[in-house]
mmCIF file of C-alpha atoms in Angstrom:
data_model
loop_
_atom_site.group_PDB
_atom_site.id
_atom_site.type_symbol
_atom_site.label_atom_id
_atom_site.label_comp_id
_atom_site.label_asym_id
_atom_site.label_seq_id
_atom_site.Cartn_x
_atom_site.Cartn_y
_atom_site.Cartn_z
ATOM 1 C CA UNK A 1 -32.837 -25.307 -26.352
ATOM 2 C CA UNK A 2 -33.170 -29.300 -25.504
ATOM 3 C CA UNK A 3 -34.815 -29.623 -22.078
ATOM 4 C CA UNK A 4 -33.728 -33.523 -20.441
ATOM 5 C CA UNK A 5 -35.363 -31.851 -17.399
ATOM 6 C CA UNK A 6 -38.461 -28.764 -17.634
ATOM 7 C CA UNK A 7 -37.068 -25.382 -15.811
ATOM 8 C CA UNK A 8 -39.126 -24.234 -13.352
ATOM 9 C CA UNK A 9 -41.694 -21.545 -14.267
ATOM 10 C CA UNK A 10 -40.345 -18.760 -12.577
ATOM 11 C CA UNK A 11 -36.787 -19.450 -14.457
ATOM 12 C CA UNK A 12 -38.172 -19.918 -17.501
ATOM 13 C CA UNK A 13 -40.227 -16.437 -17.148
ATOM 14 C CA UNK A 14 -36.973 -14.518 -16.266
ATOM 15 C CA UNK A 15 -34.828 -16.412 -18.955
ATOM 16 C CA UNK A 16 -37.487 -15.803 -21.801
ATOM 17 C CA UNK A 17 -37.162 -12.499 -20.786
ATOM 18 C CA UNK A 18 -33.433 -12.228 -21.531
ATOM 19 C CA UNK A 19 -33.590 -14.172 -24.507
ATOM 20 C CA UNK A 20 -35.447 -12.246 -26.577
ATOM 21 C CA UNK A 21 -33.295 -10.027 -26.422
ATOM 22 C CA UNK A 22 -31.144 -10.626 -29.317
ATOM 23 C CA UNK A 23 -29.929 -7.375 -30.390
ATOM 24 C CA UNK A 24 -28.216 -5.226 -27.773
ATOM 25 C CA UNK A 25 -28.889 -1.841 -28.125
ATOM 26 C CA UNK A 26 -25.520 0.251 -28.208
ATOM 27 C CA UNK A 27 -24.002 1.495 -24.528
ATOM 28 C CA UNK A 28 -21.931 4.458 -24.160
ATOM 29 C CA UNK A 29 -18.164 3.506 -22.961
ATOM 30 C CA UNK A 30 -17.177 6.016 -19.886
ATOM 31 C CA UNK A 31 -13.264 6.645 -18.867
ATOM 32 C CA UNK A 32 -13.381 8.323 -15.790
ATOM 33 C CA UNK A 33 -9.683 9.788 -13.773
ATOM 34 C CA UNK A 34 -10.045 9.617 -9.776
ATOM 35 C CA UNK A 35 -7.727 11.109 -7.683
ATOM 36 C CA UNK A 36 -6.739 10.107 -4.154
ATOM 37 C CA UNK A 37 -9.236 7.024 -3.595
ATOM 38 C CA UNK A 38 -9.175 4.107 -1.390
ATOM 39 C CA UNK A 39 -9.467 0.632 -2.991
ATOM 40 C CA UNK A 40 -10.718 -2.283 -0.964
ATOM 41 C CA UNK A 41 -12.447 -5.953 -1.611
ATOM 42 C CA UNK A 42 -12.808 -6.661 -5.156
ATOM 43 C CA UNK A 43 -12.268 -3.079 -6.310
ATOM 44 C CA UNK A 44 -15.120 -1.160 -4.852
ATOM 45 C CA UNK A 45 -13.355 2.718 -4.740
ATOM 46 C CA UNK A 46 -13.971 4.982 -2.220
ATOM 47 C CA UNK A 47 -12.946 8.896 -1.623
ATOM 48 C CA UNK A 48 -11.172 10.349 1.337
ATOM 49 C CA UNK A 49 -14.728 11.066 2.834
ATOM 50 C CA UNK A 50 -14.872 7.426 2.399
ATOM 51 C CA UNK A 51 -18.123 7.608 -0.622
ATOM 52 C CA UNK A 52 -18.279 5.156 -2.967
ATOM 53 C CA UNK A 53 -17.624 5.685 -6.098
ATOM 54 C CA UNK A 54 -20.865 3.985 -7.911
ATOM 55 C CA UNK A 55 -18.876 2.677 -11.260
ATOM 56 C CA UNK A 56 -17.076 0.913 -9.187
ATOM 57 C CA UNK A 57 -19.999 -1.340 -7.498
ATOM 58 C CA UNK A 58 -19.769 -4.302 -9.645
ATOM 59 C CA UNK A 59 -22.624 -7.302 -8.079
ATOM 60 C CA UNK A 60 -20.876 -6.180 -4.303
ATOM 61 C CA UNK A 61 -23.584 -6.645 -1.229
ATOM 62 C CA UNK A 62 -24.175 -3.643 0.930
ATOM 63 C CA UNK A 63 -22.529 -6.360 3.157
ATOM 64 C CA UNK A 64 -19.600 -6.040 1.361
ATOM 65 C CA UNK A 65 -19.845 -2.758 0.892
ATOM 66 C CA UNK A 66 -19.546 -1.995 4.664
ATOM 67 C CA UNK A 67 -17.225 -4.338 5.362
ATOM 68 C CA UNK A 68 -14.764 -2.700 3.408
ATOM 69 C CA UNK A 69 -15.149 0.955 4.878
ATOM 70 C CA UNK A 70 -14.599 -0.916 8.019
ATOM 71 C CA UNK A 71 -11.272 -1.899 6.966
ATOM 72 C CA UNK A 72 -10.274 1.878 5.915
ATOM 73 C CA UNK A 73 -11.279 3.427 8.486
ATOM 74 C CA UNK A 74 -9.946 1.069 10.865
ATOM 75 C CA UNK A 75 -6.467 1.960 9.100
ATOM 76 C CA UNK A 76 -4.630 4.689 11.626
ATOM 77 C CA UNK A 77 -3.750 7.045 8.646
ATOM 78 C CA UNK A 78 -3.844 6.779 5.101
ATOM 79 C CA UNK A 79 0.004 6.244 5.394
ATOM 80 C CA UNK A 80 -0.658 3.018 6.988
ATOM 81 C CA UNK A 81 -2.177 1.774 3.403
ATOM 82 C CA UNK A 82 0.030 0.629 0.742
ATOM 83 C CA UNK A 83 0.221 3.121 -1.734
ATOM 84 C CA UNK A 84 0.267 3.650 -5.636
ATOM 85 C CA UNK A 85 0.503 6.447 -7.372
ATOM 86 C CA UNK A 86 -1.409 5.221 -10.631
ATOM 87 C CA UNK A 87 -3.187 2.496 -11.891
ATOM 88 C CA UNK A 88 -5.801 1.106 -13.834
ATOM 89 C CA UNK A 89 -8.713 -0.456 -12.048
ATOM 90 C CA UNK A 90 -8.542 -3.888 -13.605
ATOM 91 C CA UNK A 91 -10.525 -6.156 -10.353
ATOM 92 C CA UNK A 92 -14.001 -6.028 -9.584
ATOM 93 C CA UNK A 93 -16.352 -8.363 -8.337
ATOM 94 C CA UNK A 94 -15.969 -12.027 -9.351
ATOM 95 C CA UNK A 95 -12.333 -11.316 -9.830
ATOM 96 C CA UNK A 96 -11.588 -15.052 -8.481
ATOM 97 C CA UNK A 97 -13.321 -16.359 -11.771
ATOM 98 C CA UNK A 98 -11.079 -17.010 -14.702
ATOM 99 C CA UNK A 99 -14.267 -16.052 -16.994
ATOM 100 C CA UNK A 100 -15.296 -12.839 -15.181
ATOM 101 C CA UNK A 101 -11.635 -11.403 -15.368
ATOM 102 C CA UNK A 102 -10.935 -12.155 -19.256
ATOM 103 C CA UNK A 103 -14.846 -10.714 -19.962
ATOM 104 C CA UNK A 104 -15.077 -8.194 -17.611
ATOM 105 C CA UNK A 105 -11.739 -6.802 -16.218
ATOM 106 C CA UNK A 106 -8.830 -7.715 -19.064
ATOM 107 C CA UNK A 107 -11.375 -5.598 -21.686
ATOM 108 C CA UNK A 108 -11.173 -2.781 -19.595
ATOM 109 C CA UNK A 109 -7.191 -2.175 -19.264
ATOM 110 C CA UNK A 110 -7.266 -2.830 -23.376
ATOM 111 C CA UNK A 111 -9.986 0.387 -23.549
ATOM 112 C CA UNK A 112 -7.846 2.125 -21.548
ATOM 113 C CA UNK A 113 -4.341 1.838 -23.145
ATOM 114 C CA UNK A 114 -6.191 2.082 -26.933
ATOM 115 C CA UNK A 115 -8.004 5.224 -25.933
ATOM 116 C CA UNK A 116 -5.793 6.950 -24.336
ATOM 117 C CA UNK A 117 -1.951 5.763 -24.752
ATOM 118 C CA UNK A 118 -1.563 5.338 -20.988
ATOM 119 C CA UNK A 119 1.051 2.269 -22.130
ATOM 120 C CA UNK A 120 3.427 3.155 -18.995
ATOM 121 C CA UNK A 121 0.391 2.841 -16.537
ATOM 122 C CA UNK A 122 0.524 -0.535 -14.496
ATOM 123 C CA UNK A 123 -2.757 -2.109 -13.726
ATOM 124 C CA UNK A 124 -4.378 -3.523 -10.568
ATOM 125 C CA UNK A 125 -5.463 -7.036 -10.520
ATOM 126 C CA UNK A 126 -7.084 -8.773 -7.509
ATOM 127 C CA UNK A 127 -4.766 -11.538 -5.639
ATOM 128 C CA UNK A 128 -6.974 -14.728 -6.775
ATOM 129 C CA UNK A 129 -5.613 -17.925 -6.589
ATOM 130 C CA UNK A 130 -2.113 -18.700 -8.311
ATOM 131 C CA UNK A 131 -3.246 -20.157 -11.007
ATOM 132 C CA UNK A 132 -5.694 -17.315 -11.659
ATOM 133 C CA UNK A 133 -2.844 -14.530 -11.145
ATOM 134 C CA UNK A 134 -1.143 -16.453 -13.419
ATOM 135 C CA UNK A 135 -3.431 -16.801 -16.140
ATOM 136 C CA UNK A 136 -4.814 -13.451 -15.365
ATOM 137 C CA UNK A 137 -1.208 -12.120 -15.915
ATOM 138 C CA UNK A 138 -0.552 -14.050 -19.367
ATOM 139 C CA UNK A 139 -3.693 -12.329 -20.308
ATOM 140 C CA UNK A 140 -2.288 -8.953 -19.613
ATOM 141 C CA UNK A 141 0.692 -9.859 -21.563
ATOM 142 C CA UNK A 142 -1.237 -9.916 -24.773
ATOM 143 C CA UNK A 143 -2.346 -6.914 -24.703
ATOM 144 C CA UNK A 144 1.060 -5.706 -23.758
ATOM 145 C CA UNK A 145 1.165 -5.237 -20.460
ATOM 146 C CA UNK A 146 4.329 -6.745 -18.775
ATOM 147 C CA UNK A 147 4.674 -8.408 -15.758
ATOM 148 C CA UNK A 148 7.062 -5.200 -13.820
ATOM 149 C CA UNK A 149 3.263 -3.641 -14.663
ATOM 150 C CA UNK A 150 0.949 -5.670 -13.139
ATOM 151 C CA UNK A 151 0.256 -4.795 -9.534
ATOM 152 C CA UNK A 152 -1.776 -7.168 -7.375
ATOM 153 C CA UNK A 153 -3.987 -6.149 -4.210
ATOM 154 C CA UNK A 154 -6.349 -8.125 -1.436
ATOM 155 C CA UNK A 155 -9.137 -7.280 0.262
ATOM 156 C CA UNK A 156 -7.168 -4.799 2.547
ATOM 157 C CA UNK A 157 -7.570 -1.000 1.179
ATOM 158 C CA UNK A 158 -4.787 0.124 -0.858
ATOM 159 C CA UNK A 159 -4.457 4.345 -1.521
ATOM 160 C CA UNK A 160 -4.349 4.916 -4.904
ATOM 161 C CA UNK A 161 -2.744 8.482 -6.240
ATOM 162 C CA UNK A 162 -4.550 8.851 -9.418
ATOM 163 C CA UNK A 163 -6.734 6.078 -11.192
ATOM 164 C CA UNK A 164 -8.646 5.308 -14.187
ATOM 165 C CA UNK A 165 -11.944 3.281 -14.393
ATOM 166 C CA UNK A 166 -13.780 1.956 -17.230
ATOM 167 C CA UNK A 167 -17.393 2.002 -16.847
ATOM 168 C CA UNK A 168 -19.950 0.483 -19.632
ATOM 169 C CA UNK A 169 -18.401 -2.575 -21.010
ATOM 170 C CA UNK A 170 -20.377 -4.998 -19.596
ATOM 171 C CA UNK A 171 -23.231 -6.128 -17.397
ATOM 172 C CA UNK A 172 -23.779 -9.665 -16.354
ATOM 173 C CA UNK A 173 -26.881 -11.385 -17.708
ATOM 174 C CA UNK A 174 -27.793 -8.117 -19.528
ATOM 175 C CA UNK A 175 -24.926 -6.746 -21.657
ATOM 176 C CA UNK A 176 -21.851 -7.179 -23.480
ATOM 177 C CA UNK A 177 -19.798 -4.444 -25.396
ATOM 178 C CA UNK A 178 -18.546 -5.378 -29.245
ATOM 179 C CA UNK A 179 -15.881 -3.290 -28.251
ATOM 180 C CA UNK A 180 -15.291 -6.826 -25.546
ATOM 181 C CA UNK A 181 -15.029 -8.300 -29.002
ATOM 182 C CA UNK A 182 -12.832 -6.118 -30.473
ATOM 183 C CA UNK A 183 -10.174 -6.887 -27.701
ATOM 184 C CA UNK A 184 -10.564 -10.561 -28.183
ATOM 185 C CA UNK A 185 -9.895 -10.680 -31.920
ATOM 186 C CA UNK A 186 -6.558 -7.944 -31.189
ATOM 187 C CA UNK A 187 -5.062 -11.001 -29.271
ATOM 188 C CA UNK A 188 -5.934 -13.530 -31.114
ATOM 189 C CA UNK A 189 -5.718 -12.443 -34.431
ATOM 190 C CA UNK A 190 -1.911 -13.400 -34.561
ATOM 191 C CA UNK A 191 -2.217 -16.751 -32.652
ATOM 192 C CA UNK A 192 -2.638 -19.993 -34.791
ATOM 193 C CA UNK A 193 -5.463 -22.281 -34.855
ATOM 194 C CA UNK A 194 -5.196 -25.048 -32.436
ATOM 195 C CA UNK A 195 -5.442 -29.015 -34.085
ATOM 196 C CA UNK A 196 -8.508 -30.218 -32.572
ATOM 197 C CA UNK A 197 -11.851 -29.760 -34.433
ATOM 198 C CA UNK A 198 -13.822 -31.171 -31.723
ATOM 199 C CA UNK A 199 -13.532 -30.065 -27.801
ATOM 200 C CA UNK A 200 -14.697 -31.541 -24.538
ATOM 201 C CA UNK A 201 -14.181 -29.009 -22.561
ATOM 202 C CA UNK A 202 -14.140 -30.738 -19.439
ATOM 203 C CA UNK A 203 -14.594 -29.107 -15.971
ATOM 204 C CA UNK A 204 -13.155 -32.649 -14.707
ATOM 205 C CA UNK A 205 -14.545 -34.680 -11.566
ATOM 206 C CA UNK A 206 -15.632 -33.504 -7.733
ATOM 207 C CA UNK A 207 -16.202 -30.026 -9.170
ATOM 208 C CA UNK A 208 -18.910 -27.405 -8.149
ATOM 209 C CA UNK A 209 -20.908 -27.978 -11.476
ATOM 210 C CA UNK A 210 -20.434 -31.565 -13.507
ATOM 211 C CA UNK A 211 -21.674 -34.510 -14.916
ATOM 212 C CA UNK A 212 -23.098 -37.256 -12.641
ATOM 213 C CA UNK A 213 -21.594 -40.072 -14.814
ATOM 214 C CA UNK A 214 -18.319 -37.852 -15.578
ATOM 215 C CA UNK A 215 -16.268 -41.243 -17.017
ATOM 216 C CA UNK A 216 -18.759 -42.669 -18.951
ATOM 217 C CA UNK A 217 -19.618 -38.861 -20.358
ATOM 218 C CA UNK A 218 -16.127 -38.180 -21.340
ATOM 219 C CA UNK A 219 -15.840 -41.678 -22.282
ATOM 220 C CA UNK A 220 -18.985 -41.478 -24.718
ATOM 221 C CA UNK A 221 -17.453 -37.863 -26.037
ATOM 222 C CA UNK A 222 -14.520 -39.037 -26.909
ATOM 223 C CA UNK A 223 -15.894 -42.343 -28.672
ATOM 224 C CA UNK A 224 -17.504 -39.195 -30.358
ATOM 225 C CA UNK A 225 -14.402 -37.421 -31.636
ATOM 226 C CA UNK A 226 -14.275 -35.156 -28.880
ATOM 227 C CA UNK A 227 -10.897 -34.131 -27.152
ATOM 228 C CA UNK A 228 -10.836 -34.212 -23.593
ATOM 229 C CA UNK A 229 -9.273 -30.485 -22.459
ATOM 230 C CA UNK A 230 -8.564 -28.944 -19.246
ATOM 231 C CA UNK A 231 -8.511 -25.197 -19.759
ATOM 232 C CA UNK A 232 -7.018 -24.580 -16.192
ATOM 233 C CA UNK A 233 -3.607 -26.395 -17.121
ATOM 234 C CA UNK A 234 -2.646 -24.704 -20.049
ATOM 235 C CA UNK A 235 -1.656 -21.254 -20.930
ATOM 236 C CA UNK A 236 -3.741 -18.493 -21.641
ATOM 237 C CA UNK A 237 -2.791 -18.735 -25.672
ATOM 238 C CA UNK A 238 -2.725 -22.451 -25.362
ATOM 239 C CA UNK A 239 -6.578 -21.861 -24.473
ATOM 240 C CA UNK A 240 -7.345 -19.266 -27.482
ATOM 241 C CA UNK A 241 -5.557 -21.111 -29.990
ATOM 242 C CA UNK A 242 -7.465 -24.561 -28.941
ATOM 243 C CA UNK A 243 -10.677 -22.750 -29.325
ATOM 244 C CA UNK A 244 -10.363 -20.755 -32.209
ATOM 245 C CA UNK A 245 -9.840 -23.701 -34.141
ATOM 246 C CA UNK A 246 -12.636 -25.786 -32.684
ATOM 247 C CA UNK A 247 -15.525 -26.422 -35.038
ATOM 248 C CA UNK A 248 -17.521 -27.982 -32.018
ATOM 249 C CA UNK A 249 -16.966 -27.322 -28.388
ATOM 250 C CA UNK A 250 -19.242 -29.647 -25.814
ATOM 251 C CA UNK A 251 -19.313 -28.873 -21.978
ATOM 252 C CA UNK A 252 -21.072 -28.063 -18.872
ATOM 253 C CA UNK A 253 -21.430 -24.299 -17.854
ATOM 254 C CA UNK A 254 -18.214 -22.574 -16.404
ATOM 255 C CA UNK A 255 -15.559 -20.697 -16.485
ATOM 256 C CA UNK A 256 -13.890 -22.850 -19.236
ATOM 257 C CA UNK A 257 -16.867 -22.161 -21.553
ATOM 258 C CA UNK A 258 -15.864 -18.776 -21.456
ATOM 259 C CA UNK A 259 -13.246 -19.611 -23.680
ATOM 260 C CA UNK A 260 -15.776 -19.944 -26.923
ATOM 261 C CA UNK A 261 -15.427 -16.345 -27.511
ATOM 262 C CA UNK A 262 -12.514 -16.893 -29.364
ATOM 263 C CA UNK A 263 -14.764 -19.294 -31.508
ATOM 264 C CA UNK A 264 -14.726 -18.569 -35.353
ATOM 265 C CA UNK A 265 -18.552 -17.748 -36.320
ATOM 266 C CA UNK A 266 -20.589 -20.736 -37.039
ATOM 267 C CA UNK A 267 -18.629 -22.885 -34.029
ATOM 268 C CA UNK A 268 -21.179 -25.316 -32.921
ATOM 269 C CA UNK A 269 -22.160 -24.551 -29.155
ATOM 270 C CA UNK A 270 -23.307 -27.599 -27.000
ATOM 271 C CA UNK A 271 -23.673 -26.082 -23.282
ATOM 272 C CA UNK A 272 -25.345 -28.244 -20.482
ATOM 273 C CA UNK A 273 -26.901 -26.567 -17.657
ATOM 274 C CA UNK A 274 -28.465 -27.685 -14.445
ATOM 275 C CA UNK A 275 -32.066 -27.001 -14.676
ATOM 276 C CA UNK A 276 -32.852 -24.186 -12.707
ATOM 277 C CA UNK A 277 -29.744 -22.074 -13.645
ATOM 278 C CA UNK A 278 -30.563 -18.350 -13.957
ATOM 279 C CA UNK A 279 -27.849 -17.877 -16.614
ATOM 280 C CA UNK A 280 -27.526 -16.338 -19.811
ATOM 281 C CA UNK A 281 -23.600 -15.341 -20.233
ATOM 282 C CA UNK A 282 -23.059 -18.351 -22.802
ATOM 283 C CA UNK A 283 -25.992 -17.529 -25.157
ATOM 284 C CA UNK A 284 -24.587 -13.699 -25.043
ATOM 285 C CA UNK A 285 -21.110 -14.757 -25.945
ATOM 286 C CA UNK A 286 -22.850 -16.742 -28.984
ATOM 287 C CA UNK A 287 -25.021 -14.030 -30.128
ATOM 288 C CA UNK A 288 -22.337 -11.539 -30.129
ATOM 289 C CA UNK A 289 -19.893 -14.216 -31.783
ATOM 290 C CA UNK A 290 -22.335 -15.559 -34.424
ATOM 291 C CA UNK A 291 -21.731 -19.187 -32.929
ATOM 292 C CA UNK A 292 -24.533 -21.601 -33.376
ATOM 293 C CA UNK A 293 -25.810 -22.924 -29.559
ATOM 294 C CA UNK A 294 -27.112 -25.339 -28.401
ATOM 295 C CA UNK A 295 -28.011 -24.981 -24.790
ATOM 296 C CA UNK A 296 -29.232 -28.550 -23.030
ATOM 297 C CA UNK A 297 -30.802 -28.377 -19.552
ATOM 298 C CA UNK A 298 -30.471 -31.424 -17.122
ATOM 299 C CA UNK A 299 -31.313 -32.658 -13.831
ATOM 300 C CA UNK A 300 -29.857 -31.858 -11.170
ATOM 301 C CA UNK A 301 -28.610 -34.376 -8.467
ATOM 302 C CA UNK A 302 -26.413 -34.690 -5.393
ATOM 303 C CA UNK A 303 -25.836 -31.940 -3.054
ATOM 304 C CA UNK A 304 -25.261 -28.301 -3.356
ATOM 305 C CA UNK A 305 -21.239 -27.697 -3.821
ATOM 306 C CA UNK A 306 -21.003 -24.382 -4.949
ATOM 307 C CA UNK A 307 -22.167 -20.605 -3.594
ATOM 308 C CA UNK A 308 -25.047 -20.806 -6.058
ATOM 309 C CA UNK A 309 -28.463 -23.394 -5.783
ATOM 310 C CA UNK A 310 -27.624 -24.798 -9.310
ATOM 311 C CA UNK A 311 -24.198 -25.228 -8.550
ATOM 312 C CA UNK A 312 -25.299 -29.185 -8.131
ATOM 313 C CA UNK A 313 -23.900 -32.060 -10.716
ATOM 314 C CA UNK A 314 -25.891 -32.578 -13.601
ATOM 315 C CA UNK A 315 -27.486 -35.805 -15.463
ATOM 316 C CA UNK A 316 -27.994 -36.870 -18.391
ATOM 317 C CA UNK A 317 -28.219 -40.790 -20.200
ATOM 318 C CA UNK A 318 -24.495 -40.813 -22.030
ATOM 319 C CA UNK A 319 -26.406 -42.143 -25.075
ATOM 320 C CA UNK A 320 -29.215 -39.551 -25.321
ATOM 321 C CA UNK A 321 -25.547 -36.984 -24.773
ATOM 322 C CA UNK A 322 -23.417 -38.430 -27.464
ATOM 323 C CA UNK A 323 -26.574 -38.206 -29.868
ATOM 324 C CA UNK A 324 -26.830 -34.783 -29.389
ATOM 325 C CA UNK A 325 -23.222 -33.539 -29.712
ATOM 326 C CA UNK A 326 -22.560 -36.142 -32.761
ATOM 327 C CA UNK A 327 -25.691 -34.637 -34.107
#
């Protein structure tokens, strides 16, 4: 790790905590069957007596939490819910983050359908943004899940027959399941490498999380070799096949950067962070993928943009940047 600017104590104490971690003990994988549940927010699950069902809690508030039981029982019967007869539970918290759906929810409908040949089961997806269903959905489609299959709820409770929920593959910050792997190199094991040897990927200007000098970084990268990519324009394939034939990937944290899972081993990793960030996903993703990283933490400057106190632009001197990813 390169620090432009030192972390604060306190992060660095909780980081250096997670980092030496570097070998995950194994998890057990649990597929659990519910039967007549109510499903509500970002697919918290709750019984007729309106419990929660605890696999189902994924990072929700007790805020959120309550707020959706108030929504079910403000229905007048469970009649007035939309109903399904069967699904898989593929939306949990975060579900309005391209990254947190393909590592957290698209694994889980794969488990599901390998283990145990549910192939005529649709799956529930959360209703995101547009682009996100749409990207969401091409995802899906890899695994062979077509779009007559795909079935997309709010925040409003939905009454769900009979449902199946994956429990185990993942935990943000703390674990991630080779089996996550596993479903990564299924789709893209077919899929051609993508030209470029060298990607920027960019998270482009007036975002939550970028670079101060954005033109004159993506100016110097390029001078560099780098190509300028914008993951949310293309195609979910578009995005593995660019990245599985990258040989060096540059970029500031984000959703994009999930992408270097489908990295070849030995990929090198340059990931700029603000600072203070409390955030270990990337450095997972490169431990379980072999990739060499390089994580570089900068100052942060301007106001705060996004729901998080890091989610500020970063900066760094272009020249001090383009010796580090030419290095």
């Amino acid at each position: 790790m390169l620090e432009i600017e030192a972390m604060p104590d306190g992060v660095r104490n909780l980081l250096d905590n997670l980092w030496q971690r570097s070998v995950h003990e194994g998890r057990k994988i649990r597929i659990l069957e519910f039967f007549d549940v109510f499903i509500a927010k970002e697919g918290l699950a709750f019984d007729r007596d309106l419990n929660l069902i605890p696999e189902t809690r994924t990072y929700h508030s007790d805020g959120e939490i309550d707020e959706a039981i108030t929504k079910i029982k403000s229905l007048p019967s469970v009649e007035a819910a939309e109903t399904i007869d069967r699904c898989i539970l593929t939306k949990s918290r975060g579900a309005t983050n391209y990254g947190h759906f393909i590592l957290e929810m698209l694994p889980r409908a794969w488990i599901a359908r390998k283990h145990l040949h549910v192939d005529d089961w649709p799956v529930l997806i959360h209703r995101a943004s547009p682009d996100l269903v749409r990207v969401a959905s091409q995802a899906l489609n890899t695994i062979g899940i077509g779009d007559g299959n795909i079935i997309v709820s709010g925040d409003d409770p939905v009454f769900v027959k009979h449902i199946i929920v994956v429990d185990g593959l993942t935990a943000h910050t703390q674990y991630l399941s080779p089996f996550v792997l596993q479903c990564f190199d299924e789709i893209s094991n077919s899929l051609p490498v993508g030209p470029n040897k060298k990607i920027y990927a960019s998270r482009g200007p007036r975002s939550s999380r970028d670079f101060h000098d954005e033109g004159v970084v993506a100016r110097k990268l390029t001078e560099a070799g780098y190509t300028e990519t914008f993951s949310g324009v293309l195609d979910f394939q578009s995005q593995i096949r660019m990245f599985k034939g990258a040989e060096r990937v540059a970029g500031v944290m984000g959703a994009a950067l999930t992408n270097i899972a489908f990295c070849k081993p030995g990929t090198q990793i340059f990931c700029f962070m603000p600072s203070t960030a409390c955030e270990v996903l990337f450095w997972m993703i490169a431990q379980a993928r072999r990739l060499n990283y390089y994580e570089i933490r900068c100052t942060e400057v301007g106001p705060q943009i996004g729901s998080l106190p890091w989610d500020r632009s970063i900066q760094i001197d272009p020249e001090i940047l383009a010796s580090i990813v030419s290095a």
